[in-house]
CSV table of C-alpha atoms in Angstrom, one decimal:
chain,number,residue,atom,x,y,z
A,1,LEU,CA,12.4,-65.2,3.2
A,2,ARG,CA,12.2,-67.2,6.1
A,3,ARG,CA,14.0,-70.7,4.4
A,4,ARG,CA,17.2,-68.6,3.1
A,5,GLY,CA,17.0,-67.2,6.9
A,6,ILE,CA,16.0,-63.4,6.7
A,7,ALA,CA,13.2,-62.1,8.6
A,8,TRP,CA,10.2,-59.8,8.0
A,9,PRO,CA,8.7,-57.6,10.4
A,10,TRP,CA,4.9,-58.8,11.2
A,11,GLY,CA,3.9,-55.7,10.7
A,12,ARG,CA,4.7,-54.9,7.5
A,13,THR,CA,2.7,-57.6,7.2
A,14,ILE,CA,-0.4,-56.6,8.9
A,15,SER,CA,-0.6,-53.7,7.8
A,16,TRP,CA,-0.5,-54.5,3.8
A,17,GLY,CA,-3.6,-57.0,5.4
A,18,LEU,CA,-5.5,-54.4,7.2
A,19,GLY,CA,-4.8,-52.3,3.9
A,20,VAL,CA,-6.1,-54.8,1.3
A,21,LEU,CA,-8.9,-55.3,4.4
A,22,VAL,CA,-10.1,-51.7,4.2
A,23,LEU,CA,-10.1,-51.7,0.0
A,24,ALA,CA,-12.4,-54.9,0.3
A,25,TRP,CA,-15.0,-52.6,3.0
A,26,ALA,CA,-14.5,-49.0,1.3
A,27,THR,CA,-15.4,-50.3,-1.8
A,28,ASN,CA,-17.9,-53.6,-0.9
A,29,GLY,CA,-18.9,-53.1,2.1
A,30,GLN,CA,-22.3,-50.7,2.4
A,31,ILE,CA,-20.8,-47.9,1.8
A,32,ALA,CA,-19.6,-48.8,-1.4
A,33,GLY,CA,-23.4,-49.5,-1.6
A,34,TYR,CA,-24.7,-46.0,-0.8
A,35,SER,CA,-21.6,-43.8,-1.7
A,36,ILE,CA,-23.9,-44.5,-5.5
A,37,VAL,CA,-27.0,-41.6,-3.6
A,38,SER,CA,-25.0,-39.5,-0.7
A,39,VAL,CA,-22.9,-37.7,-1.1
A,40,SER,CA,-21.0,-37.4,2.0
A,41,LEU,CA,-20.7,-41.4,2.6
A,42,HIS,CA,-18.7,-40.9,-1.4
A,43,MET,CA,-16.6,-38.8,0.4
A,44,LEU,CA,-15.4,-40.5,3.9
A,45,GLN,CA,-15.9,-43.9,0.9
A,46,HIS,CA,-12.6,-41.6,-1.2
A,47,MET,CA,-11.6,-40.0,1.9
A,48,VAL,CA,-10.4,-43.8,2.9
A,49,LEU,CA,-9.0,-44.9,-0.1
A,50,ALA,CA,-7.0,-42.7,-1.5
A,51,MET,CA,-5.5,-41.4,2.4
A,52,LEU,CA,-6.5,-44.7,4.7
A,53,VAL,CA,-5.9,-47.9,2.3
A,54,PRO,CA,-2.5,-46.5,0.7
A,55,VAL,CA,-0.9,-46.0,4.2
A,56,LEU,CA,-1.8,-49.2,5.0
A,57,LEU,CA,-0.6,-50.9,1.5
A,58,VAL,CA,3.2,-48.9,1.8
A,59,LEU,CA,3.6,-49.1,4.7
A,60,GLY,CA,3.2,-52.9,3.8
A,61,ALA,CA,6.4,-52.0,1.4
A,62,PRO,CA,5.4,-54.7,-1.1
A,63,ILE,CA,8.4,-53.9,-3.4
A,64,THR,CA,11.4,-53.9,-0.2
A,65,LEU,CA,9.5,-57.8,-0.2
A,66,ALA,CA,10.3,-58.3,-3.8
A,67,LEU,CA,13.6,-57.2,-3.9
A,68,ARG,CA,13.9,-59.6,-1.0
A,69,ALA,CA,12.3,-62.7,-2.5
A,70,LEU,CA,12.9,-62.5,-5.5
A,71,ARG,CA,16.4,-64.4,-6.4
A,72,PRO,CA,18.3,-62.6,-9.3
A,73,SER,CA,18.1,-64.5,-12.7
A,74,ARG,CA,20.6,-67.8,-12.8
A,75,SER,CA,20.6,-67.2,-17.1
A,76,GLY,CA,21.5,-64.8,-18.4
A,77,ASP,CA,17.4,-63.2,-19.4
A,78,ARG,CA,16.4,-60.4,-17.3
A,79,GLY,CA,14.3,-63.1,-15.0
A,80,PRO,CA,11.2,-61.2,-12.1
A,81,ARG,CA,13.6,-59.5,-10.3
A,82,GLU,CA,15.5,-57.3,-12.5
A,83,TRP,CA,12.9,-56.5,-13.9
A,84,LEU,CA,11.2,-55.4,-10.9
A,85,VAL,CA,15.1,-53.6,-10.7
A,86,TRP,CA,14.6,-51.3,-14.7
A,87,GLY,CA,10.6,-50.2,-13.4
A,88,LEU,CA,11.6,-48.7,-10.4
A,89,HIS,CA,14.5,-47.0,-12.3
A,90,SER,CA,13.3,-46.8,-15.8
A,91,PRO,CA,12.7,-43.3,-16.9
A,92,VAL,CA,8.3,-44.0,-16.5
A,93,SER,CA,9.9,-44.1,-12.7
A,94,ARG,CA,11.4,-41.2,-12.4
A,95,VAL,CA,8.1,-39.4,-13.5
A,96,ILE,CA,5.5,-41.0,-11.2
A,97,THR,CA,7.6,-40.3,-8.3
A,98,ASN,CA,8.5,-36.3,-8.8
A,99,PRO,CA,6.7,-34.6,-5.8
A,100,PHE,CA,6.0,-32.0,-8.2
A,101,TYR,CA,4.2,-34.8,-10.4
A,102,ILE,CA,2.9,-36.6,-7.6
A,103,LEU,CA,1.1,-33.4,-5.3
A,104,ALA,CA,-0.4,-32.6,-8.5
A,105,VAL,CA,-2.1,-35.9,-10.0
A,106,THR,CA,-3.7,-36.6,-5.8
A,107,VAL,CA,-4.8,-32.4,-5.7
A,108,LEU,CA,-4.8,-31.0,-9.1
A,109,SER,CA,-6.9,-34.1,-10.0
A,110,LEU,CA,-9.8,-33.5,-7.0
A,111,TYR,CA,-10.7,-29.6,-8.2
A,112,GLY,CA,-10.4,-30.9,-11.9
A,113,LEU,CA,-13.2,-34.3,-10.6
A,114,TYR,CA,-15.7,-32.2,-8.4
A,115,PHE,CA,-15.3,-28.4,-9.6
A,116,THR,CA,-15.9,-29.9,-13.8
A,117,GLY,CA,-19.0,-32.4,-15.0
A,118,LEU,CA,-16.3,-35.3,-15.0
A,119,PHE,CA,-17.8,-35.4,-11.8
A,120,PRO,CA,-21.2,-36.2,-12.7
A,121,ALA,CA,-20.3,-37.5,-15.9
A,122,LEU,CA,-18.0,-40.9,-14.0
A,123,MET,CA,-20.7,-41.3,-11.4
A,124,SER,CA,-23.3,-41.4,-14.2
A,125,ASN,CA,-22.6,-45.7,-14.2
A,126,HIS,CA,-20.6,-48.0,-12.6
A,127,LEU,CA,-17.4,-48.2,-15.0
A,128,GLY,CA,-16.6,-44.1,-13.9
A,129,HIS,CA,-17.4,-45.1,-10.2
A,130,LEU,CA,-15.0,-47.6,-10.3
A,131,ALA,CA,-12.3,-45.3,-12.2
A,132,MET,CA,-13.0,-43.2,-9.5
A,133,GLN,CA,-11.8,-45.9,-7.1
A,134,VAL,CA,-8.2,-46.7,-9.0
A,135,HIS,CA,-7.6,-43.7,-9.6
A,136,PHE,CA,-8.2,-42.5,-5.8
A,137,VAL,CA,-5.9,-45.9,-4.5
A,138,LEU,CA,-3.3,-44.9,-7.3
A,139,SER,CA,-2.4,-41.8,-6.5
A,140,GLY,CA,-2.4,-42.3,-3.3
A,141,TYR,CA,-0.3,-45.0,-3.3
A,142,LEU,CA,2.3,-43.0,-5.5
A,143,PHE,CA,2.0,-40.5,-2.9
A,144,TYR,CA,2.6,-42.2,0.3
A,145,TRP,CA,5.1,-44.7,-1.9
A,146,VAL,CA,7.3,-41.1,-1.2
A,147,ILE,CA,6.2,-39.4,1.6
A,148,ILE,CA,6.8,-42.1,3.2
A,149,GLY,CA,9.6,-43.6,1.8
A,150,ILE,CA,10.3,-47.4,3.1
A,151,ASP,CA,11.0,-48.9,-0.8
A,152,PRO,CA,12.7,-47.8,-2.8
A,153,THR,CA,11.8,-45.3,-5.8
A,154,ALA,CA,13.7,-43.9,-9.1
A,155,ARG,CA,15.4,-40.9,-7.4
A,156,PRO,CA,15.5,-40.7,-2.8
A,157,THR,CA,13.3,-38.0,-2.2
A,158,PRO,CA,14.8,-34.9,0.8
A,159,TYR,CA,13.4,-35.1,3.7
A,160,TRP,CA,12.9,-31.0,3.8
A,161,LEU,CA,10.0,-30.9,0.7
A,162,LYS,CA,8.9,-34.8,2.3
A,163,MET,CA,8.0,-32.2,4.4
A,164,ILE,CA,7.3,-29.2,2.3
A,165,ILE,CA,5.0,-31.3,-0.9
A,166,LEU,CA,2.8,-33.1,2.2
A,167,LEU,CA,2.3,-29.3,4.2
A,168,VAL,CA,1.5,-28.2,0.4
A,169,SER,CA,-0.9,-30.6,-0.4
A,170,LEU,CA,-2.6,-30.0,3.7
A,171,ALA,CA,-3.4,-27.1,2.8
A,172,LEU,CA,-4.8,-27.4,-1.4
A,173,HIS,CA,-7.6,-30.7,0.7
A,174,GLY,CA,-8.8,-28.0,3.3
A,175,PHE,CA,-9.1,-25.3,0.2
A,176,PHE,CA,-10.5,-27.9,-1.1
A,177,GLY,CA,-12.6,-29.4,1.1
A,178,VAL,CA,-13.7,-25.5,2.0
A,179,SER,CA,-14.7,-25.0,-1.7
A,180,LEU,CA,-16.8,-27.5,-1.9
A,181,MET,CA,-18.4,-27.4,1.6
A,182,MET,CA,-19.2,-24.0,0.6
A,183,MET,CA,-20.8,-25.0,-2.6
A,184,ALA,CA,-24.3,-23.7,-3.6
A,185,ASP,CA,-25.5,-27.3,-5.6
A,186,PRO,CA,-25.7,-30.5,-4.4
């Protein structure tokens, strides 16, 4: 981009870098080692992976950067930029960036994970815990990709709908937290 004279905000680069550093800390630092045996540290790790890391990564605007940095294909074939544009407008992208789908994935998956036998099954082995962490980061990224709205999506979401989705998500997360704290079983 610099060679072409196109400026890229340093804040976005710093945000992306911080997101990667916080992700590395949350998955490889001491919190990761103790999150297996401590519910409070597990929930802290979960919150960092689902709510802090994705915000920092989304604020880095990686899709916008790729669209600006990748040049259109000179041949008739699809190049990386064309594949990215196709992916952004694909039917799959329309589904996974639908605000109601994102709300269901980010919130309802918590209820399904923590209030069923899925949580102990996933925590019983390393791959299960890793799958849970990947889910937290990806679902959080999708949620904030649509809510923050820096990078393009298949269909723009109106601001009023973003606000409703955010408020409903906050209420459902609050209810989830209270329900979890009131459980009698560890």
